[in-house]
Amino acid sequence: MARSINSAKKSLGQHFLHDGNVLRKIVNAAKVDETDHILEIGPGKGHLTKKLLLKGCSVTAIELDHDLVIGPLTDIASNPKLEIVEGDARTVDLKNFIANTTQFKLVANLPYNAGTNILRSILLSDLPPQLSVVMLQKEVARNITASRGKSNILSSFFQAYYHTNFHFNVQPRSFNPQPKVMSGVISLERKESPLLPKCLHHDYFLFLTCGFAAPRKQLHNSLSQGLKISIPEVKDVSSQLGLNSELRPAALGVEEWVAVFKKFHGIKYIPKPQ
Ligand code: SAM
Protein backbone atom coordinates (compact mmCIF):
# COMPACT_ATOMS: atom_id res chain seq x y z
CA MET A 1 0.00 0.00 0.00
CA ALA A 2 1.31 3.48 -0.83
CA ARG A 3 2.60 5.39 2.18
CA SER A 4 0.66 8.49 3.15
CA ILE A 5 2.66 11.64 2.50
CA ASN A 6 1.03 13.16 5.59
CA SER A 7 2.60 10.75 8.05
CA ALA A 8 5.91 11.71 9.68
CA LYS A 9 8.97 9.52 9.13
CA LYS A 10 10.66 8.77 12.42
CA SER A 11 13.87 7.68 10.69
CA LEU A 12 14.22 11.23 9.26
CA GLY A 13 13.52 12.91 12.60
CA GLN A 14 10.32 14.47 11.31
CA HIS A 15 8.66 16.62 13.97
CA PHE A 16 6.90 19.47 12.21
CA LEU A 17 6.86 22.80 14.00
CA HIS A 18 3.38 24.31 13.98
CA ASP A 19 3.75 26.90 16.77
CA GLY A 20 3.63 30.31 15.10
CA ASN A 21 5.23 32.02 18.07
CA VAL A 22 8.28 29.74 18.01
CA LEU A 23 8.58 30.09 14.22
CA ARG A 24 8.56 33.89 14.61
CA LYS A 25 11.18 33.76 17.38
CA ILE A 26 13.50 31.64 15.22
CA VAL A 27 13.23 34.06 12.28
CA ASN A 28 13.81 37.01 14.63
CA ALA A 29 16.87 35.36 16.21
CA ALA A 30 18.38 35.14 12.72
CA LYS A 31 17.57 38.84 12.08
CA VAL A 32 16.29 37.93 8.62
CA ASP A 33 15.56 40.71 6.13
CA GLU A 34 15.07 41.01 2.37
CA THR A 35 18.82 41.25 1.72
CA ASP A 36 19.47 37.79 3.17
CA HIS A 37 20.11 34.51 1.43
CA ILE A 38 18.95 31.72 3.74
CA LEU A 39 19.94 28.08 3.61
CA GLU A 40 17.23 25.97 5.24
CA ILE A 41 17.89 22.31 5.96
CA GLY A 42 14.85 20.06 6.12
CA PRO A 43 11.97 22.40 5.19
CA GLY A 44 9.56 19.55 5.96
CA LYS A 45 6.07 20.82 5.12
CA GLY A 46 7.36 24.37 4.69
CA HIS A 47 6.18 25.99 7.94
CA LEU A 48 9.48 27.74 8.68
CA THR A 49 10.15 28.30 4.96
CA LYS A 50 6.94 30.31 4.60
CA LYS A 51 7.83 32.53 7.57
CA LEU A 52 11.28 33.14 6.07
CA LEU A 53 9.85 34.01 2.65
CA LEU A 54 7.49 36.53 4.27
CA LYS A 55 10.61 38.52 5.20
CA GLY A 56 11.42 38.90 1.49
CA CYS A 57 14.70 36.96 1.63
CA SER A 58 15.72 34.25 -0.84
CA VAL A 59 15.78 30.68 0.44
CA THR A 60 17.60 27.55 -0.66
CA ALA A 61 15.93 24.62 1.08
CA ILE A 62 17.47 21.14 1.09
CA GLU A 63 15.06 18.29 1.87
CA LEU A 64 15.97 14.61 1.90
CA ASP A 65 12.43 13.25 1.83
CA HIS A 66 11.19 12.86 -1.75
CA ASP A 67 7.58 12.51 -0.51
CA LEU A 68 7.71 16.00 1.03
CA VAL A 69 9.32 17.50 -2.08
CA ILE A 70 6.60 16.15 -4.38
CA GLY A 71 3.88 16.64 -1.72
CA PRO A 72 3.43 19.54 0.74
CA LEU A 73 6.36 21.57 -0.57
CA THR A 74 4.78 21.94 -4.02
CA ASP A 75 2.48 24.57 -2.43
CA ILE A 76 5.38 27.01 -2.18
CA ALA A 77 7.70 25.65 -4.90
CA SER A 78 6.63 28.27 -7.45
CA ASN A 79 7.81 31.17 -5.26
CA PRO A 80 10.61 32.80 -7.32
CA LYS A 81 12.63 33.47 -4.16
CA LEU A 82 12.70 29.78 -3.22
CA GLU A 83 14.85 26.96 -4.56
CA ILE A 84 14.00 23.50 -3.24
CA VAL A 85 16.79 20.97 -3.56
CA GLU A 86 16.12 17.29 -2.99
CA GLY A 87 19.21 15.83 -1.31
CA ASP A 88 21.13 14.94 1.82
CA ALA A 89 22.45 18.02 3.61
CA ARG A 90 25.44 16.01 4.87
CA THR A 91 26.74 15.39 1.37
CA VAL A 92 25.38 18.06 -1.03
CA ASP A 93 27.92 20.46 -2.45
CA LEU A 94 26.57 23.86 -1.40
CA LYS A 95 28.58 25.54 -4.16
CA ASN A 96 26.08 24.11 -6.65
CA PHE A 97 23.32 26.23 -5.11
CA ILE A 98 24.95 29.19 -3.38
CA ALA A 99 27.48 31.46 -5.09
CA ASN A 100 30.96 31.38 -3.56
CA THR A 101 30.83 35.06 -2.79
CA THR A 102 27.43 35.08 -1.10
CA GLN A 103 27.26 35.64 2.64
CA PHE A 104 24.37 33.49 3.77
CA LYS A 105 22.64 32.35 6.95
CA LEU A 106 21.60 28.87 7.95
CA VAL A 107 18.16 28.66 9.57
CA ALA A 108 16.81 25.23 10.38
CA ASN A 109 14.79 23.00 12.63
CA LEU A 110 17.22 20.10 12.36
CA PRO A 111 16.28 16.43 12.70
CA TYR A 112 17.36 15.16 16.13
CA ASN A 113 19.07 12.03 14.86
CA ALA A 114 21.34 13.70 12.29
CA GLY A 115 21.34 17.30 13.55
CA THR A 116 24.90 17.44 14.88
CA ASN A 117 26.37 15.74 11.81
CA ILE A 118 24.48 18.06 9.48
CA LEU A 119 25.63 21.09 11.46
CA ARG A 120 29.22 19.89 11.47
CA SER A 121 29.33 19.20 7.75
CA ILE A 122 27.81 22.58 6.82
CA LEU A 123 29.64 24.75 9.34
CA LEU A 124 33.01 23.23 8.46
CA SER A 125 32.37 23.07 4.70
CA ASP A 126 34.19 25.20 2.12
CA LEU A 127 31.17 27.48 2.12
CA PRO A 128 30.20 28.07 5.75
CA PRO A 129 27.30 30.33 6.79
CA GLN A 130 28.04 33.65 8.49
CA LEU A 131 25.30 33.07 11.07
CA SER A 132 23.34 29.93 11.90
CA VAL A 133 20.15 29.73 13.95
CA VAL A 134 19.16 26.13 14.50
CA MET A 135 16.87 24.06 16.65
CA LEU A 136 18.21 20.83 18.09
CA GLN A 137 17.44 18.51 20.96
CA LYS A 138 17.81 20.72 24.05
CA GLU A 139 20.63 18.70 25.57
CA VAL A 140 22.67 18.93 22.36
CA ALA A 141 21.91 22.65 22.07
CA ARG A 142 23.09 23.15 25.69
CA ASN A 143 26.24 21.13 25.02
CA ILE A 144 27.22 23.13 21.93
CA THR A 145 26.82 26.42 23.81
CA ALA A 146 28.36 25.29 27.13
CA SER A 147 31.14 27.34 28.65
CA ARG A 148 34.21 26.48 30.76
CA GLY A 149 33.20 24.29 33.66
CA LYS A 150 30.68 22.45 31.47
CA SER A 151 32.94 22.00 28.43
CA ASN A 152 32.37 18.89 26.36
CA ILE A 153 33.31 17.57 22.92
CA LEU A 154 30.70 19.66 21.06
CA SER A 155 31.36 22.98 22.83
CA SER A 156 35.13 22.61 22.48
CA PHE A 157 34.72 21.73 18.80
CA PHE A 158 32.23 24.31 17.54
CA GLN A 159 33.54 27.16 19.69
CA ALA A 160 36.96 26.89 18.07
CA TYR A 161 35.28 28.26 14.94
CA TYR A 162 32.04 29.92 16.10
CA HIS A 163 30.67 32.18 18.83
CA THR A 164 27.70 30.28 20.23
CA ASN A 165 24.61 31.45 22.07
CA PHE A 166 21.61 29.61 23.58
CA HIS A 167 18.37 31.46 22.77
CA PHE A 168 15.32 29.60 24.14
CA ASN A 169 13.71 26.24 24.91
CA VAL A 170 10.87 24.78 22.86
CA GLN A 171 8.22 22.48 24.37
CA PRO A 172 7.24 19.19 22.69
CA ARG A 173 3.68 20.48 22.23
CA SER A 174 4.93 22.95 19.59
CA PHE A 175 5.49 20.03 17.19
CA ASN A 176 3.44 17.48 15.34
CA PRO A 177 4.12 14.68 16.09
CA GLN A 178 5.41 15.64 19.53
CA PRO A 179 8.98 14.56 20.35
CA LYS A 180 9.70 12.92 23.71
CA VAL A 181 12.29 15.56 24.64
CA MET A 182 12.62 19.33 24.83
CA SER A 183 14.28 21.31 22.05
CA GLY A 184 16.56 24.33 22.15
CA VAL A 185 17.31 27.10 19.68
CA ILE A 186 20.91 28.30 19.40
CA SER A 187 22.95 30.57 17.18
CA LEU A 188 26.48 30.15 15.92
CA GLU A 189 28.29 33.15 14.46
CA ARG A 190 31.51 32.67 12.53
CA LYS A 191 34.62 33.85 14.38
CA GLU A 192 36.64 36.37 12.43
CA SER A 193 39.77 34.68 13.72
CA PRO A 194 39.02 30.99 14.30
CA LEU A 195 41.26 29.26 16.81
CA LEU A 196 42.25 26.58 14.29
CA PRO A 197 42.45 26.29 10.50
CA LYS A 198 39.45 24.51 9.07
CA CYS A 199 41.62 21.80 7.51
CA LEU A 200 42.38 20.47 11.01
CA HIS A 201 38.79 20.04 12.13
CA HIS A 202 38.65 16.25 11.61
CA ASP A 203 41.84 15.74 13.63
CA TYR A 204 40.66 18.15 16.30
CA PHE A 205 37.31 16.36 16.67
CA LEU A 206 39.06 13.00 17.02
CA PHE A 207 41.44 14.50 19.54
CA LEU A 208 38.52 15.79 21.61
CA THR A 209 36.89 12.36 21.64
CA CYS A 210 40.16 11.15 23.19
CA GLY A 211 40.38 14.09 25.61
CA PHE A 212 36.88 13.41 26.91
CA ALA A 213 37.36 9.62 26.94
CA ALA A 214 36.92 9.59 30.72
CA PRO A 215 35.18 12.89 31.51
CA ARG A 216 34.83 12.22 35.24
CA LYS A 217 38.54 11.56 35.67
CA GLN A 218 41.34 14.09 35.92
CA LEU A 219 42.65 15.49 32.64
CA HIS A 220 45.89 13.47 32.71
CA ASN A 221 43.95 10.22 33.22
CA SER A 222 41.35 10.99 30.57
CA LEU A 223 43.89 12.08 27.95
CA SER A 224 46.26 9.22 28.68
CA GLN A 225 43.39 6.72 28.36
CA GLY A 226 42.03 8.31 25.18
CA LEU A 227 45.36 8.89 23.44
CA LYS A 228 46.92 5.69 24.77
CA ILE A 229 49.98 7.48 26.09
CA SER A 230 51.55 7.56 29.52
CA ILE A 231 50.31 9.84 32.29
CA PRO A 232 53.77 11.47 32.72
CA GLU A 233 53.73 12.44 29.02
CA VAL A 234 50.39 14.21 29.49
CA LYS A 235 51.58 15.87 32.68
CA ASP A 236 54.67 17.09 30.87
CA VAL A 237 52.66 18.70 28.07
CA SER A 238 50.21 20.20 30.57
CA SER A 239 52.99 21.79 32.58
CA GLN A 240 54.56 23.21 29.41
CA LEU A 241 51.20 24.93 28.84
CA GLY A 242 50.84 25.98 32.47
CA LEU A 243 47.76 23.77 32.80
CA ASN A 244 46.74 21.93 35.92
CA SER A 245 46.30 18.35 34.68
CA GLU A 246 44.38 17.43 37.82
CA LEU A 247 41.37 19.35 36.53
CA ARG A 248 38.45 17.51 34.94
CA PRO A 249 38.24 17.78 31.12
CA ALA A 250 35.10 19.95 31.47
CA ALA A 251 37.09 22.61 33.34
CA LEU A 252 39.18 23.55 30.31
CA GLY A 253 38.02 26.40 28.07
CA VAL A 254 38.11 26.09 24.29
CA GLU A 255 41.39 28.05 24.04
CA GLU A 256 43.03 25.53 26.38
CA TRP A 257 41.69 22.55 24.44
CA VAL A 258 43.04 24.02 21.23
CA ALA A 259 46.42 24.64 22.90
CA VAL A 260 46.62 21.03 24.12
CA PHE A 261 45.60 19.77 20.68
CA LYS A 262 48.33 21.83 18.99
CA LYS A 263 50.93 20.32 21.33
CA PHE A 264 49.94 16.77 20.46
CA HIS A 265 49.03 17.27 16.82
CA GLY A 266 51.53 16.16 14.25
CA ILE A 267 53.10 13.71 16.67
CA LYS A 268 52.04 10.09 16.83
CA TYR A 269 49.00 10.50 19.00
CA ILE A 270 46.01 11.40 16.86
CA PRO A 271 44.20 8.20 15.93
CA LYS A 272 43.17 7.79 12.32
CA PRO A 273 39.44 7.55 11.52
CA GLN A 274 38.23 3.92 11.28
N1 SAM B 1 11.49 22.53 9.05
C1 SAM B 1 10.34 21.70 9.26
C2 SAM B 1 9.55 22.22 10.43
O1 SAM B 1 10.12 22.98 11.23
O2 SAM B 1 8.38 21.86 10.57
C3 SAM B 1 10.72 20.24 9.47
C4 SAM B 1 11.69 19.96 10.56
S1 SAM B 1 11.92 18.25 10.91
C5 SAM B 1 12.50 18.31 12.57
C6 SAM B 1 13.44 17.82 10.07
C7 SAM B 1 13.37 17.83 8.56
O3 SAM B 1 14.67 17.48 8.04
C8 SAM B 1 12.42 16.80 7.95
O4 SAM B 1 11.67 17.41 6.93
C9 SAM B 1 13.35 15.70 7.39
O5 SAM B 1 12.79 15.01 6.29
C10 SAM B 1 14.56 16.52 6.99
N2 SAM B 1 15.82 15.78 6.94
C11 SAM B 1 16.23 14.75 7.73
N3 SAM B 1 17.48 14.38 7.43
C12 SAM B 1 17.90 15.21 6.44
C13 SAM B 1 19.10 15.32 5.70
N4 SAM B 1 20.15 14.51 5.93
N5 SAM B 1 19.19 16.27 4.73
C14 SAM B 1 18.14 17.11 4.48
N6 SAM B 1 16.97 17.04 5.15
C15 SAM B 1 16.84 16.11 6.12
Coordinates of C-alpha atoms and ligand atoms in Angstrom, one line a residue:
M1 CA 0.0 0.0 0.0
A2 CA 1.3 3.5 -0.8
R3 CA 2.6 5.4 2.2
S4 CA 0.7 8.5 3.1
I5 CA 2.7 11.6 2.5
N6 CA 1.0 13.2 5.6
S7 CA 2.6 10.7 8.0
A8 CA 5.9 11.7 9.7
K9 CA 9.0 9.5 9.1
K10 CA 10.7 8.8 12.4
S11 CA 13.9 7.7 10.7
L12 CA 14.2 11.2 9.3
G13 CA 13.5 12.9 12.6
Q14 CA 10.3 14.5 11.3
H15 CA 8.7 16.6 14.0
F16 CA 6.9 19.5 12.2
L17 CA 6.9 22.8 14.0
H18 CA 3.4 24.3 14.0
D19 CA 3.8 26.9 16.8
G20 CA 3.6 30.3 15.1
N21 CA 5.2 32.0 18.1
V22 CA 8.3 29.7 18.0
L23 CA 8.6 30.1 14.2
R24 CA 8.6 33.9 14.6
K25 CA 11.2 33.8 17.4
I26 CA 13.5 31.6 15.2
V27 CA 13.2 34.1 12.3
N28 CA 13.8 37.0 14.6
A29 CA 16.9 35.4 16.2
A30 CA 18.4 35.1 12.7
K31 CA 17.6 38.8 12.1
V32 CA 16.3 37.9 8.6
D33 CA 15.6 40.7 6.1
E34 CA 15.1 41.0 2.4
T35 CA 18.8 41.3 1.7
D36 CA 19.5 37.8 3.2
H37 CA 20.1 34.5 1.4
I38 CA 19.0 31.7 3.7
L39 CA 19.9 28.1 3.6
E40 CA 17.2 26.0 5.2
I41 CA 17.9 22.3 6.0
G42 CA 14.8 20.1 6.1
P43 CA 12.0 22.4 5.2
G44 CA 9.6 19.6 6.0
K45 CA 6.1 20.8 5.1
G46 CA 7.4 24.4 4.7
H47 CA 6.2 26.0 7.9
L48 CA 9.5 27.7 8.7
T49 CA 10.2 28.3 5.0
K50 CA 6.9 30.3 4.6
K51 CA 7.8 32.5 7.6
L52 CA 11.3 33.1 6.1
L53 CA 9.8 34.0 2.6
L54 CA 7.5 36.5 4.3
K55 CA 10.6 38.5 5.2
G56 CA 11.4 38.9 1.5
C57 CA 14.7 37.0 1.6
S58 CA 15.7 34.3 -0.8
V59 CA 15.8 30.7 0.4
T60 CA 17.6 27.6 -0.7
A61 CA 15.9 24.6 1.1
I62 CA 17.5 21.1 1.1
E63 CA 15.1 18.3 1.9
L64 CA 16.0 14.6 1.9
D65 CA 12.4 13.2 1.8
H66 CA 11.2 12.9 -1.7
D67 CA 7.6 12.5 -0.5
L68 CA 7.7 16.0 1.0
V69 CA 9.3 17.5 -2.1
I70 CA 6.6 16.2 -4.4
G71 CA 3.9 16.6 -1.7
P72 CA 3.4 19.5 0.7
L73 CA 6.4 21.6 -0.6
T74 CA 4.8 21.9 -4.0
D75 CA 2.5 24.6 -2.4
I76 CA 5.4 27.0 -2.2
A77 CA 7.7 25.6 -4.9
S78 CA 6.6 28.3 -7.4
N79 CA 7.8 31.2 -5.3
P80 CA 10.6 32.8 -7.3
K81 CA 12.6 33.5 -4.2
L82 CA 12.7 29.8 -3.2
E83 CA 14.8 27.0 -4.6
I84 CA 14.0 23.5 -3.2
V85 CA 16.8 21.0 -3.6
E86 CA 16.1 17.3 -3.0
G87 CA 19.2 15.8 -1.3
D88 CA 21.1 14.9 1.8
A89 CA 22.4 18.0 3.6
R90 CA 25.4 16.0 4.9
T91 CA 26.7 15.4 1.4
V92 CA 25.4 18.1 -1.0
D93 CA 27.9 20.5 -2.5
L94 CA 26.6 23.9 -1.4
K95 CA 28.6 25.5 -4.2
N96 CA 26.1 24.1 -6.7
F97 CA 23.3 26.2 -5.1
I98 CA 25.0 29.2 -3.4
A99 CA 27.5 31.5 -5.1
N100 CA 31.0 31.4 -3.6
T101 CA 30.8 35.1 -2.8
T102 CA 27.4 35.1 -1.1
Q103 CA 27.3 35.6 2.6
F104 CA 24.4 33.5 3.8
K105 CA 22.6 32.4 6.9
L106 CA 21.6 28.9 8.0
V107 CA 18.2 28.7 9.6
A108 CA 16.8 25.2 10.4
N109 CA 14.8 23.0 12.6
L110 CA 17.2 20.1 12.4
P111 CA 16.3 16.4 12.7
Y112 CA 17.4 15.2 16.1
N113 CA 19.1 12.0 14.9
A114 CA 21.3 13.7 12.3
G115 CA 21.3 17.3 13.5
T116 CA 24.9 17.4 14.9
N117 CA 26.4 15.7 11.8
I118 CA 24.5 18.1 9.5
L119 CA 25.6 21.1 11.5
R120 CA 29.2 19.9 11.5
S121 CA 29.3 19.2 7.7
I122 CA 27.8 22.6 6.8
L123 CA 29.6 24.7 9.3
L124 CA 33.0 23.2 8.5
S125 CA 32.4 23.1 4.7
D126 CA 34.2 25.2 2.1
L127 CA 31.2 27.5 2.1
P128 CA 30.2 28.1 5.8
P129 CA 27.3 30.3 6.8
Q130 CA 28.0 33.7 8.5
L131 CA 25.3 33.1 11.1
S132 CA 23.3 29.9 11.9
V133 CA 20.2 29.7 14.0
V134 CA 19.2 26.1 14.5
M135 CA 16.9 24.1 16.6
L136 CA 18.2 20.8 18.1
Q137 CA 17.4 18.5 21.0
K138 CA 17.8 20.7 24.1
E139 CA 20.6 18.7 25.6
V140 CA 22.7 18.9 22.4
A141 CA 21.9 22.7 22.1
R142 CA 23.1 23.1 25.7
N143 CA 26.2 21.1 25.0
I144 CA 27.2 23.1 21.9
T145 CA 26.8 26.4 23.8
A146 CA 28.4 25.3 27.1
S147 CA 31.1 27.3 28.6
R148 CA 34.2 26.5 30.8
G149 CA 33.2 24.3 33.7
K150 CA 30.7 22.5 31.5
S151 CA 32.9 22.0 28.4
N152 CA 32.4 18.9 26.4
I153 CA 33.3 17.6 22.9
L154 CA 30.7 19.7 21.1
S155 CA 31.4 23.0 22.8
S156 CA 35.1 22.6 22.5
F157 CA 34.7 21.7 18.8
F158 CA 32.2 24.3 17.5
Q159 CA 33.5 27.2 19.7
A160 CA 37.0 26.9 18.1
Y161 CA 35.3 28.3 14.9
Y162 CA 32.0 29.9 16.1
H163 CA 30.7 32.2 18.8
T164 CA 27.7 30.3 20.2
N165 CA 24.6 31.5 22.1
F166 CA 21.6 29.6 23.6
H167 CA 18.4 31.5 22.8
F168 CA 15.3 29.6 24.1
N169 CA 13.7 26.2 24.9
V170 CA 10.9 24.8 22.9
Q171 CA 8.2 22.5 24.4
P172 CA 7.2 19.2 22.7
R173 CA 3.7 20.5 22.2
S174 CA 4.9 22.9 19.6
F175 CA 5.5 20.0 17.2
N176 CA 3.4 17.5 15.3
P177 CA 4.1 14.7 16.1
Q178 CA 5.4 15.6 19.5
P179 CA 9.0 14.6 20.3
K180 CA 9.7 12.9 23.7
V181 CA 12.3 15.6 24.6
M182 CA 12.6 19.3 24.8
S183 CA 14.3 21.3 22.0
G184 CA 16.6 24.3 22.2
V185 CA 17.3 27.1 19.7
I186 CA 20.9 28.3 19.4
S187 CA 22.9 30.6 17.2
L188 CA 26.5 30.1 15.9
E189 CA 28.3 33.1 14.5
R190 CA 31.5 32.7 12.5
K191 CA 34.6 33.8 14.4
E192 CA 36.6 36.4 12.4
S193 CA 39.8 34.7 13.7
P194 CA 39.0 31.0 14.3
L195 CA 41.3 29.3 16.8
L196 CA 42.2 26.6 14.3
P197 CA 42.5 26.3 10.5
K198 CA 39.4 24.5 9.1
C199 CA 41.6 21.8 7.5
L200 CA 42.4 20.5 11.0
H201 CA 38.8 20.0 12.1
H202 CA 38.7 16.3 11.6
D203 CA 41.8 15.7 13.6
Y204 CA 40.7 18.1 16.3
F205 CA 37.3 16.4 16.7
L206 CA 39.1 13.0 17.0
F207 CA 41.4 14.5 19.5
L208 CA 38.5 15.8 21.6
T209 CA 36.9 12.4 21.6
C210 CA 40.2 11.2 23.2
G211 CA 40.4 14.1 25.6
F212 CA 36.9 13.4 26.9
A213 CA 37.4 9.6 26.9
A214 CA 36.9 9.6 30.7
P215 CA 35.2 12.9 31.5
R216 CA 34.8 12.2 35.2
K217 CA 38.5 11.6 35.7
Q218 CA 41.3 14.1 35.9
L219 CA 42.7 15.5 32.6
H220 CA 45.9 13.5 32.7
N221 CA 44.0 10.2 33.2
S222 CA 41.4 11.0 30.6
L223 CA 43.9 12.1 28.0
S224 CA 46.3 9.2 28.7
Q225 CA 43.4 6.7 28.4
G226 CA 42.0 8.3 25.2
L227 CA 45.4 8.9 23.4
K228 CA 46.9 5.7 24.8
I229 CA 50.0 7.5 26.1
S230 CA 51.5 7.6 29.5
I231 CA 50.3 9.8 32.3
P232 CA 53.8 11.5 32.7
E233 CA 53.7 12.4 29.0
V234 CA 50.4 14.2 29.5
K235 CA 51.6 15.9 32.7
D236 CA 54.7 17.1 30.9
V237 CA 52.7 18.7 28.1
S238 CA 50.2 20.2 30.6
S239 CA 53.0 21.8 32.6
Q240 CA 54.6 23.2 29.4
L241 CA 51.2 24.9 28.8
G242 CA 50.8 26.0 32.5
L243 CA 47.8 23.8 32.8
N244 CA 46.7 21.9 35.9
S245 CA 46.3 18.3 34.7
E246 CA 44.4 17.4 37.8
L247 CA 41.4 19.4 36.5
R248 CA 38.4 17.5 34.9
P249 CA 38.2 17.8 31.1
A250 CA 35.1 20.0 31.5
A251 CA 37.1 22.6 33.3
L252 CA 39.2 23.6 30.3
G253 CA 38.0 26.4 28.1
V254 CA 38.1 26.1 24.3
E255 CA 41.4 28.0 24.0
E256 CA 43.0 25.5 26.4
W257 CA 41.7 22.5 24.4
V258 CA 43.0 24.0 21.2
A259 CA 46.4 24.6 22.9
V260 CA 46.6 21.0 24.1
F261 CA 45.6 19.8 20.7
K262 CA 48.3 21.8 19.0
K263 CA 50.9 20.3 21.3
F264 CA 49.9 16.8 20.5
H265 CA 49.0 17.3 16.8
G266 CA 51.5 16.2 14.3
I267 CA 53.1 13.7 16.7
K268 CA 52.0 10.1 16.8
Y269 CA 49.0 10.5 19.0
I270 CA 46.0 11.4 16.9
P271 CA 44.2 8.2 15.9
K272 CA 43.2 7.8 12.3
P273 CA 39.4 7.6 11.5
Q274 CA 38.2 3.9 11.3
Ligands
SAM1 N1 11.5 22.5 9.1 C1 10.3 21.7 9.3 C2 9.5 22.2 10.4 O1 10.1 23.0 11.2 O2 8.4 21.9 10.6 C3 10.7 20.2 9.5 C4 11.7 20.0 10.6 S1 11.9 18.2 10.9 C5 12.5 18.3 12.6 C6 13.4 17.8 10.1 C7 13.4 17.8 8.6 O3 14.7 17.5 8.0 C8 12.4 16.8 8.0 O4 11.7 17.4 6.9 C9 13.3 15.7 7.4 O5 12.8 15.0 6.3 C10 14.6 16.5 7.0 N2 15.8 15.8 6.9 C11 16.2 14.7 7.7 N3 17.5 14.4 7.4 C12 17.9 15.2 6.4 C13 19.1 15.3 5.7 N4 20.1 14.5 5.9 N5 19.2 16.3 4.7 C14 18.1 17.1 4.5 N6 17.0 17.0 5.2 C15 16.8 16.1 6.1

